[in-house]
Coordinates of C-alpha atoms in Angstrom, one line a residue:
Chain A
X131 CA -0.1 104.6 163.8
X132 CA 3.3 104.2 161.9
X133 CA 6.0 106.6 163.5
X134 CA 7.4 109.0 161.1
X135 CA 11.3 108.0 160.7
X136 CA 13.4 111.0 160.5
X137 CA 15.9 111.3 158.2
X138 CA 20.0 110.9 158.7
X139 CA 21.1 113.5 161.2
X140 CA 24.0 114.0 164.1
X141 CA 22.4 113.8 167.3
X142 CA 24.3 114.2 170.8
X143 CA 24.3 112.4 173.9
X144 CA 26.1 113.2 177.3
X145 CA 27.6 110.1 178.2
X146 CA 30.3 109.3 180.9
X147 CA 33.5 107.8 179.3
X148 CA 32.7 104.7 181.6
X149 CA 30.0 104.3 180.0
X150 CA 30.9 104.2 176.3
X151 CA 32.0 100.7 176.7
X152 CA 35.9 101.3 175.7
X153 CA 36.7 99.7 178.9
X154 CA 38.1 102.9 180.3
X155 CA 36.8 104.1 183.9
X156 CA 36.5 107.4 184.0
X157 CA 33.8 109.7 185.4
X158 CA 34.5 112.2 182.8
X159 CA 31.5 113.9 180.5
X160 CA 31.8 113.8 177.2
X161 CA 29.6 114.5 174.4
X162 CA 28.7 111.9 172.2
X163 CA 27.9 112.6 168.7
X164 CA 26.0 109.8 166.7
X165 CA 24.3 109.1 163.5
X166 CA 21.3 108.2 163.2
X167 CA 17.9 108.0 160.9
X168 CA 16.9 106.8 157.7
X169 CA 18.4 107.0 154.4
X170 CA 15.5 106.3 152.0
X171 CA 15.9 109.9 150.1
X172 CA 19.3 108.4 148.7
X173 CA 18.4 105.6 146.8
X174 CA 19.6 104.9 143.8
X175 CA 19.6 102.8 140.8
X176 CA 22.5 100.4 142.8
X177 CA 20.0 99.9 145.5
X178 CA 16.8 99.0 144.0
X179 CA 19.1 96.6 141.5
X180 CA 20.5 95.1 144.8
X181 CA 16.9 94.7 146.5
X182 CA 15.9 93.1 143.1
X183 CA 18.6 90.7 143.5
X184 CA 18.5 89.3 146.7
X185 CA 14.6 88.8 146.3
X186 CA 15.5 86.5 143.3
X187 CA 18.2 87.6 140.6
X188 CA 21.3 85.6 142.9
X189 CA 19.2 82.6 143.8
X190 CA 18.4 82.5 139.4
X191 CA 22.2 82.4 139.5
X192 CA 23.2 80.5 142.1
X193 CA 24.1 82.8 144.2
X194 CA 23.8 83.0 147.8
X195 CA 25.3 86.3 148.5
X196 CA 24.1 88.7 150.9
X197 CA 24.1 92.4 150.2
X198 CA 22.7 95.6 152.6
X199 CA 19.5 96.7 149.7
X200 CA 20.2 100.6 151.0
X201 CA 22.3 103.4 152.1
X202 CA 23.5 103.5 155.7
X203 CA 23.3 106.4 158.1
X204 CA 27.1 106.1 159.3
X205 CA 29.6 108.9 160.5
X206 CA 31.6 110.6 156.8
X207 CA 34.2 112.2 159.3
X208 CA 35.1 111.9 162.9
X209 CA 36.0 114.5 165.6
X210 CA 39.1 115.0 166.6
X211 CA 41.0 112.8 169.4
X212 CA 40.0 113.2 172.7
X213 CA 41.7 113.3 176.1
X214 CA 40.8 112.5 179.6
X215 CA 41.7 111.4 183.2
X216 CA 40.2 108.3 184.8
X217 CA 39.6 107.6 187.7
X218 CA 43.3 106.5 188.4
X219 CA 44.3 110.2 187.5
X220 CA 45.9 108.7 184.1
X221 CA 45.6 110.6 181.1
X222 CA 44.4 108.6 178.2
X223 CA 43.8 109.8 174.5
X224 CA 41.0 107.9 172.0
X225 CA 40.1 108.3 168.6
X226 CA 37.1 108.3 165.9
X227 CA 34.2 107.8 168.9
X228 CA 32.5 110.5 168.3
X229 CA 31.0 111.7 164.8
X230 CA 31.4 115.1 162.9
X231 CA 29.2 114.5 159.9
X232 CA 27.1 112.1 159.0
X233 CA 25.8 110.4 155.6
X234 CA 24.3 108.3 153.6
X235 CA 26.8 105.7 152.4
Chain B
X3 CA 38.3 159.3 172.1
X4 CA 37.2 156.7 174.3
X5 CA 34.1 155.3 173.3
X6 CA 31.7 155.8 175.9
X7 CA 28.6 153.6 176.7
X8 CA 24.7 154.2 177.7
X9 CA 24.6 153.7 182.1
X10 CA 22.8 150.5 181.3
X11 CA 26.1 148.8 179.6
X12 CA 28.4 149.7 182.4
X13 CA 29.2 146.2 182.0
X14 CA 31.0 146.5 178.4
X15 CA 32.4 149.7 178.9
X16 CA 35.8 148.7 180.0
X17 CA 37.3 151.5 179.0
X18 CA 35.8 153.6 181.8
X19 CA 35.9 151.1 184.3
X20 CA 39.6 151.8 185.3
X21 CA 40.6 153.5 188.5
X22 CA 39.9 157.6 188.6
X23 CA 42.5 159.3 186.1
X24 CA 44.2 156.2 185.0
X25 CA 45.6 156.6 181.3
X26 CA 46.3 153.8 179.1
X27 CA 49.9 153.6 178.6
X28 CA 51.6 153.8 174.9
X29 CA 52.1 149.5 174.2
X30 CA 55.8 148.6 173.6
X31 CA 55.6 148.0 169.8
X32 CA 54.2 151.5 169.1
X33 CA 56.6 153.1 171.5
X34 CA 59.3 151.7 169.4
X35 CA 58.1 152.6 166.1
X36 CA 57.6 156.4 167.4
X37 CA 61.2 155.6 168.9
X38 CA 62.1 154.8 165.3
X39 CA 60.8 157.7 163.4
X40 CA 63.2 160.1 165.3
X41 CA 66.7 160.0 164.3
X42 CA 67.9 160.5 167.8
X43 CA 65.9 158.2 169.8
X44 CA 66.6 155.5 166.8
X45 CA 70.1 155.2 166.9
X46 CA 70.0 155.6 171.0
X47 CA 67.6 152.3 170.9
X48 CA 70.3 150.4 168.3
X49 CA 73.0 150.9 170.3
X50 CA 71.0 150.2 173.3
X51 CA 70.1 146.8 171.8
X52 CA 73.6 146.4 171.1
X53 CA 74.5 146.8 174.7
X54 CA 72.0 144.2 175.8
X55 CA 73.4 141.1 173.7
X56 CA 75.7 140.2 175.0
X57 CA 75.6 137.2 177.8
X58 CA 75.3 138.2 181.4
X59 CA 78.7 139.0 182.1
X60 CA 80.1 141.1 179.3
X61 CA 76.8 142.9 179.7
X62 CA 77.3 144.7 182.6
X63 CA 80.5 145.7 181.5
X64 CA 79.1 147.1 178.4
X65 CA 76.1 148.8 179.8
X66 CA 78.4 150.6 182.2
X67 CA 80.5 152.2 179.4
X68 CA 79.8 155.6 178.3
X69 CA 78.3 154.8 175.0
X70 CA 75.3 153.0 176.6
X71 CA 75.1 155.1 179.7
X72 CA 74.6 157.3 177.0
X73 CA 72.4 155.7 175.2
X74 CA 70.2 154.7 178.2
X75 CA 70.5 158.8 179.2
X76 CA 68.5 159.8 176.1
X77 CA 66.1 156.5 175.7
X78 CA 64.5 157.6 179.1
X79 CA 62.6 160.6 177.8
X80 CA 61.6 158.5 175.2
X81 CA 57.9 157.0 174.7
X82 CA 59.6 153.6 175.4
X83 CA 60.5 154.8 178.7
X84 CA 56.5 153.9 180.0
X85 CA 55.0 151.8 177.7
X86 CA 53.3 148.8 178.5
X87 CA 52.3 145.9 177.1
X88 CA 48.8 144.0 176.9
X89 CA 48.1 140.5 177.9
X90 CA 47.5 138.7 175.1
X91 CA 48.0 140.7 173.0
X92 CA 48.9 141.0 169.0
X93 CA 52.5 140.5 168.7
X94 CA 52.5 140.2 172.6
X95 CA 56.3 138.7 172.6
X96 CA 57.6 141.7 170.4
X97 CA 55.8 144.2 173.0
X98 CA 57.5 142.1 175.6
X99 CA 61.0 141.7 173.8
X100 CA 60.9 145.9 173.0
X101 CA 60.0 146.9 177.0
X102 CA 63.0 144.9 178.3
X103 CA 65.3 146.5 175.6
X104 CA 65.6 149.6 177.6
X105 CA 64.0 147.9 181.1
X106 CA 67.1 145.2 181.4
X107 CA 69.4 148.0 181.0
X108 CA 68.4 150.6 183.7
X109 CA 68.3 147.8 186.2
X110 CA 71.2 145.8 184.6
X111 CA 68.7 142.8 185.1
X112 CA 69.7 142.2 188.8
X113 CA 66.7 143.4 190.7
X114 CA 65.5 140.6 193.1
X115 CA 61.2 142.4 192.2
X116 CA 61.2 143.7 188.7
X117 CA 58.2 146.1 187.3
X118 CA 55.5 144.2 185.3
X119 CA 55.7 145.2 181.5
X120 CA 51.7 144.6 181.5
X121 CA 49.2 147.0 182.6
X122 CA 47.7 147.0 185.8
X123 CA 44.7 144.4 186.1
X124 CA 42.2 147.1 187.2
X125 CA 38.7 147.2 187.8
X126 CA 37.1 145.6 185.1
X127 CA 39.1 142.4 185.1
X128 CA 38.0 142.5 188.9
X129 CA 34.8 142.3 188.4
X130 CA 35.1 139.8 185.5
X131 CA 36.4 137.3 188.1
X132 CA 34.2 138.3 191.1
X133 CA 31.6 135.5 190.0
X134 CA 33.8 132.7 189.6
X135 CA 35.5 133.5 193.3
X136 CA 32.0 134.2 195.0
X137 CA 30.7 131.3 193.2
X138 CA 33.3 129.0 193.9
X139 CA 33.5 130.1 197.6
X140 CA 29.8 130.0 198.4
X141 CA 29.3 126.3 198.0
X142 CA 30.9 123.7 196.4
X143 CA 28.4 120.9 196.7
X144 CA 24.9 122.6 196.6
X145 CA 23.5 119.2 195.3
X146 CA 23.1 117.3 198.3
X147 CA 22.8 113.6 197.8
X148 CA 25.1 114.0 194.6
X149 CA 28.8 112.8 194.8
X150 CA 30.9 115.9 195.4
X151 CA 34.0 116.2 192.8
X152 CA 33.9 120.4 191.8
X153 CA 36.8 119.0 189.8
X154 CA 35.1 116.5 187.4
X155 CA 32.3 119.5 187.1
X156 CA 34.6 121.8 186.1
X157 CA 36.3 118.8 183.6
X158 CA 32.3 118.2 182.3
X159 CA 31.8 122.1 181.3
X160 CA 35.2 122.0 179.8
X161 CA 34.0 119.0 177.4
X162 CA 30.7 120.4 176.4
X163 CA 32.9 123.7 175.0
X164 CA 34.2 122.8 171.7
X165 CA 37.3 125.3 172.0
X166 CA 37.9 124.2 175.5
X167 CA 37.7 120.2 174.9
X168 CA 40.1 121.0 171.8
X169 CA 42.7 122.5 173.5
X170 CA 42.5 120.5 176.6
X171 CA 43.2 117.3 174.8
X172 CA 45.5 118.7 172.7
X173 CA 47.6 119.7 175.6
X174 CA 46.7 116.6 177.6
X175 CA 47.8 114.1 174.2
X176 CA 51.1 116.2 173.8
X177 CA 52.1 116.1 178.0
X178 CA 51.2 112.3 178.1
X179 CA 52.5 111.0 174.9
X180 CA 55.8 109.6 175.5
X181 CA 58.7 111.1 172.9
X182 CA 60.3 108.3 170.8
X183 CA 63.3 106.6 172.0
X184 CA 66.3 107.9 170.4
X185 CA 68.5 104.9 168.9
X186 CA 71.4 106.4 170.5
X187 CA 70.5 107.1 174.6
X188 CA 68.3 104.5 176.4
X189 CA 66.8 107.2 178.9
X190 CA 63.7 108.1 177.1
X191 CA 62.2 111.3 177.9
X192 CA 58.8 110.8 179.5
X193 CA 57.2 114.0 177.1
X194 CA 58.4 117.1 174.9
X195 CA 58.3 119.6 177.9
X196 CA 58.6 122.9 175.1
X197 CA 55.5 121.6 173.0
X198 CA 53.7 120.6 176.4
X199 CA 53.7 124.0 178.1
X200 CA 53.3 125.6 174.5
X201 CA 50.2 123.6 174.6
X202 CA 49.0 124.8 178.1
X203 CA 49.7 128.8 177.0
X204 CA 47.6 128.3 174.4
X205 CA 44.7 126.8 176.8
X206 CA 45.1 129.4 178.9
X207 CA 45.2 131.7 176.4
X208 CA 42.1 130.9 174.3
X209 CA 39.9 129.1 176.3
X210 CA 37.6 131.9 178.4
X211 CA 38.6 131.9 181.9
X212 CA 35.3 130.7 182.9
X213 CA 36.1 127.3 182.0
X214 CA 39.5 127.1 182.3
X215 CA 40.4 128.7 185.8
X216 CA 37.5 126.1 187.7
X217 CA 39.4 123.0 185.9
X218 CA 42.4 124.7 188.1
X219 CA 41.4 126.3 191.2
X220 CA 38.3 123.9 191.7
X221 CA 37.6 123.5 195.3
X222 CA 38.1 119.7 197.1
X223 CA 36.1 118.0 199.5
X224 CA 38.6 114.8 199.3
X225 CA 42.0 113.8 197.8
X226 CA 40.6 111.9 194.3
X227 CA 39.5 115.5 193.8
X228 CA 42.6 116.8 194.8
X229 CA 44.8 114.9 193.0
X230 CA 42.5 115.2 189.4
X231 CA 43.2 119.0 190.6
X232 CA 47.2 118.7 190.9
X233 CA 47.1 116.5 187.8
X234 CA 45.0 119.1 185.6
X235 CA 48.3 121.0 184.2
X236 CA 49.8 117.3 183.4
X237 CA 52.5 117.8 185.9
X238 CA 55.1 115.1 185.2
X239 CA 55.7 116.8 182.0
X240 CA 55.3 120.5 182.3
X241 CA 55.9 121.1 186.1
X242 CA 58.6 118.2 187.2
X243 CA 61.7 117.5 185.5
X244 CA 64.0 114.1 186.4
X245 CA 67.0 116.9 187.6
X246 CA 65.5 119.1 190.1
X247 CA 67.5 122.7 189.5
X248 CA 68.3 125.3 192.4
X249 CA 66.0 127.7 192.5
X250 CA 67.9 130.8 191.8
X251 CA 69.3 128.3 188.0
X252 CA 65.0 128.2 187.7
X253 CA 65.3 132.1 187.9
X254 CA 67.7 132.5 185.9
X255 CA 66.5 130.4 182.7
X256 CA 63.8 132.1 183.0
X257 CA 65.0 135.4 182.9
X258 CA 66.7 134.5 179.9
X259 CA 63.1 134.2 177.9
X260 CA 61.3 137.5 177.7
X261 CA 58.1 136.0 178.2
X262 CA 59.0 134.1 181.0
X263 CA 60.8 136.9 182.8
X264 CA 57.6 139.3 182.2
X265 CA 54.9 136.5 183.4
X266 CA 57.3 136.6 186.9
X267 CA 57.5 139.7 187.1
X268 CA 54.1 140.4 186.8
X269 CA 53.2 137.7 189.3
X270 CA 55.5 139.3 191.6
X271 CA 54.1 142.5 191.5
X272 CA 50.3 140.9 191.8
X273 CA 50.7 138.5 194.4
X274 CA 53.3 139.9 196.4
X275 CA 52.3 139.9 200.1
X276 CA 51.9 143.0 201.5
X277 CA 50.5 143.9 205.6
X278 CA 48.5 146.9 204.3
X279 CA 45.4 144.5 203.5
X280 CA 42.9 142.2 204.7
X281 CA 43.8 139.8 201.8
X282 CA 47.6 140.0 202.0
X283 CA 47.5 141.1 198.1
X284 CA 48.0 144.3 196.9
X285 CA 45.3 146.0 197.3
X286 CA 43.0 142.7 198.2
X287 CA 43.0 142.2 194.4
X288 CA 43.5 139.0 194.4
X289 CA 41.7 138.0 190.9
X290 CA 45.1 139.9 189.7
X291 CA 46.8 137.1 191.5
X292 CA 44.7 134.7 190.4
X293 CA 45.6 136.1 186.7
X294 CA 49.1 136.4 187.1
X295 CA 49.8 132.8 188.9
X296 CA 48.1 131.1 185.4
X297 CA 50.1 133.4 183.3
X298 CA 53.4 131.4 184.7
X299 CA 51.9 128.1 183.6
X300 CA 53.4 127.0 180.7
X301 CA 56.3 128.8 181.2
X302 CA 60.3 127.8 182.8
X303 CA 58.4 128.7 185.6
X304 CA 55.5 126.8 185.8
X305 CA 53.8 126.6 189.9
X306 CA 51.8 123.6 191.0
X307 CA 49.8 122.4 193.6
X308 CA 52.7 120.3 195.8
X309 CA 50.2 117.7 196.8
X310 CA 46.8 116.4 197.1
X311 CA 45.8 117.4 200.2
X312 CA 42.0 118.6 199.6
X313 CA 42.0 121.7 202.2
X314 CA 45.5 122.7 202.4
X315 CA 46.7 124.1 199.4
X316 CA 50.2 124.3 199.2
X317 CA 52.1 125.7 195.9
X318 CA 55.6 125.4 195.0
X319 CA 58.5 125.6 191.7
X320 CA 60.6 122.1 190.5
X321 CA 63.4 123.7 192.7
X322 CA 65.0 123.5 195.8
X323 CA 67.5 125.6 197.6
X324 CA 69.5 123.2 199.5
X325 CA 73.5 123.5 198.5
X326 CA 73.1 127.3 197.4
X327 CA 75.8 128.3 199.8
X328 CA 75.8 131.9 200.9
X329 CA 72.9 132.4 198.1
X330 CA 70.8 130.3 200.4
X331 CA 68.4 133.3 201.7
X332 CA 68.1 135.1 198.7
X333 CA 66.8 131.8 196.9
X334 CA 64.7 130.9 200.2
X335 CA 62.9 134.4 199.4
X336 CA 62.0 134.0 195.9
X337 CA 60.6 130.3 196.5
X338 CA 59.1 131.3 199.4
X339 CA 56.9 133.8 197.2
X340 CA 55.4 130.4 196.3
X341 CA 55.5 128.4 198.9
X342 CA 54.8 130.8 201.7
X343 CA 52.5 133.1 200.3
X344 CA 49.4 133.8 202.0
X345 CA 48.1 136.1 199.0
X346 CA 48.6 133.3 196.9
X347 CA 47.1 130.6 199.2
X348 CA 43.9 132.5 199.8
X349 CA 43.8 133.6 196.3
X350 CA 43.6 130.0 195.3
X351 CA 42.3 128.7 198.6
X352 CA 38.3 127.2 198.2
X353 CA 37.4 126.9 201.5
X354 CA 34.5 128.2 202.4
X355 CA 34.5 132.0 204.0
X356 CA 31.0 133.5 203.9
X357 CA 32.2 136.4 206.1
X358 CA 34.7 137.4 203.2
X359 CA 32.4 136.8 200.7
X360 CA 30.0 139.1 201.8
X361 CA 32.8 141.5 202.6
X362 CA 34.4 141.6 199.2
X363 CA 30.3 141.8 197.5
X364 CA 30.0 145.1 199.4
X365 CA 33.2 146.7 198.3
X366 CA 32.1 145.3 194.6
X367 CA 29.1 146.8 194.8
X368 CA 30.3 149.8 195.8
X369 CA 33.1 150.2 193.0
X370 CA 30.3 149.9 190.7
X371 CA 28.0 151.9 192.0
X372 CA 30.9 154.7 192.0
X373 CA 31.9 153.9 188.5
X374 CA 28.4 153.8 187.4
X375 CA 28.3 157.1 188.5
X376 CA 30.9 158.4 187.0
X377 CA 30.1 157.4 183.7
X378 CA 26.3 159.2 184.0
X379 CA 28.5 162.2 185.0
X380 CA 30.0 162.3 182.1
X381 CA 27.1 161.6 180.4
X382 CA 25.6 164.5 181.7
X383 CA 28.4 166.8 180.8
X384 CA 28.9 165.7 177.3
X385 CA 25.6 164.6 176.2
X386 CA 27.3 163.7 172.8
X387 CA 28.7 160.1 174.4
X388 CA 25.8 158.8 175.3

């Protein structure tokens, strides 16, 4: 049976800032906010043209170009920066990890 | 009239949680506008103003002239004579700035103890704290099995909060980030020490205590924990300065700042020791201690952990005392309030003490069952409250 895919949403994960793969070692918690589902509802007239065209229309025109045929689930804004210690008892600040909204872009 | 609250919601109704026959004082800034709408009193409180502004020597020469003796004389009966002021609240620094216009003068500023400006922590802040003391006292490490680090627990809650994760890395990214070099001087200041501890009142301002005060007063089974404790106010920038001033120049800066001055002398009058209880704190309320102690974080007078020793907590100022000269003992005693303070140290002490525990849980209990009973009294009597 085919799994229903849900569409894009923000979901959340606890993560330790070790293990978001920055290279920072910290035990810290932090929530992670990602996107994530499909976009299939946001179609439009760009994306069926650009389906059509990598199935045939480039290689008519001698073309090899490779296009995405659909809108992504990606993060529209981020949250703000965020600050922890590591495990050295350094403080470190880092940007755009986690999302605030998400979209189909 | 008071609002007044069902038995059931003794919890919310703060109002008639404070000791038997206690009155709200009149706050500062409404003392000063009834000041104001009397001729009299008004012109008393400008030239009272008048006499305060100058520096600290020309004003005790003008205070002791007759115009601001007289001045003082007639501002005494006034409403401005007992107000208070609330912590936290709405135009907080005004309150603060209005109370010291006619407090500096009756003391001429040189009383080693002054009087809080903010109103007693009674009952109901009491028992807002209880749980986080019991809590923290009880166990640490329930978990067994689990690394222990109370500190990175508290740091995990934090993160999870929106409001708290906000303002702690906004504090954290202004302490840590190094300030520019200027063209002109090659010593680069490690951080902007004003916007840091600006920063940190604001934490400890908005962020609910029950997330902010375990990131601070977690309890340590080793030194990693320790130190991420000692560390949690950013300390190279908001506690330590490259010069390290006598303590008595500490006091005095901060005397100058109205905040500051009231945020010591309110932790002066909460976690002063006294020998007439079993905590050392006036009267073995130390959650007022605990209260008063954050509310200097932040400011010229911001306390830290001196080291990152898990079970013995010692406290202390960016001062010292050595080459005070014959001012030696005086600024021995006002560090000492830090340093050597066992209200303060079993205030913020987490080792375990079930015996005290259990001790302070009955004398809770009791408190509320007596102020529980007071508010079904008058419940009883006036029918209409409830």
């Amino acid at each position: 049976r085919a799994r229903r895919q849900k569409p894009c949403t923000l979901r959340e994960l606890e993560l330790t800032v070790s293990e978001l793969g920055l290279g920072y070692e910290s035990d810290e918690t932090v929530l992670l906010r990602y996107c994530s589902g499909k976009c299939t509802a946001h179609r439009r007239n760009y994306d069926i043209t650009m389906e059509h065209m990598m199935r045939t229309g480039f290689k008519k025109k001698g073309r090899k170009d490779k296009v995405i045929n659909g809108p992504c689930c990606r993060p529209t804004a981020f949250e703000k920066d965020f600050s922890f210690l590591d495990n050295n008892s350094r403080y470190h600040t880092i940007q755009n990890v986690s999302a605030k909204n998400c979209g189909c872009v | 009239m008071l609002p007044c609250c069902r038995p059931a919601d003794v919890s919310v109704c703060d109002s008639e949680l404070g000791p038997p026959g206690w009155r709200e004082p009149l706050d500062c800034v409404r003392a000063s506008e009834l000041c104001n709408q009397n001729n009299q009193c008004s012109s008393r409180y400008r030239i009272m103003r008048q006499c305060l502004s100058g520096g600290d020597k020309e004003r005790s020469a003008m205070l002791a002239s007759r115009e601001c003796q007289g001045a003082l004389e007639v501002l005494q009966d006034s409403p401005l004579y007992d107000c208070r002021c609330k912590r936290n609240m709405k135009k907080e620094l005004q309150c603060l700035q209005n109370y010291w216009s006619i407090h500096m003068g009756l003391t001429e500023g040189e009383e080693f103890y002054e009087t809080s400006p903010y109103e007693p922590i009674h009952f109901s802040e009491e028992f807002r704290h209880a749980s986080i003391i019991s809590g923290r006292r009880m166990s640490p490490c329930s978990e067994a099995g689990k690394p222990c680090n109370p500190c990175l627990d508290a740091a995990k809650a934090c993160n999870l909060n929106e409001t708290c994760k906000r303002l702690r890395s906004a504090y954290n990214s202004i302490c840590s980030k190094a300030t520019p070099p200027q063209a002109t001087s090659a010593n680069q200041e490690p951080c902007s020490r004003k916007r840091c501890q600006k920063a940190l009142r604001q934490f400890f301002e908005r962020v609910s205590w029950e997330l902010s005060y375990p990131l601070l007063f977690c309890s340590c089974p080793d030194q990693a924990c320790a130190e991420r404790r000692r560390r949690t106010i950013v300390p190279s920038c908001s506690h330590q300065e490259r010069h390290k001033p006598s303590c008595l120049e500490l006091r005095r800066t901060c005397r100058s700042d109205a905040l500051c001055r009231s945020r010591l002398a309110d932790f002066h009058m909460n976690c002063q020791m006294t020998p007439h209880s079993v905590t050392s704190c006036p009267h073995d309320n130390f959650h007022g201690c605990l209260m008063s102690y954050v509310g200097l974080i932040g400011s010229d007078v911001t306390p830290n952990y001196s080291d990152s020793s898990p079970s013995n907590i010692s406290i202390g100022l960016w001062c010292s005392c050595r080459g005070t000269g014959a001012q030696e003992a005086e600024c021995d005693t006002f560090h000492r309030d830090f340093t050597h303070n066992t209200c303060l140290s079993e205030s913020t002490d987490a080792k375990e003490k079930p015996a005290e525990v259990t001790a302070d849980r009955d004398l809770l209990q009791q408190q509320i069952a007596a102020n529980a009973n007071r508010i079904l009294q008058r419940c009883i009597n006036t029918p209409s409250f409830c």
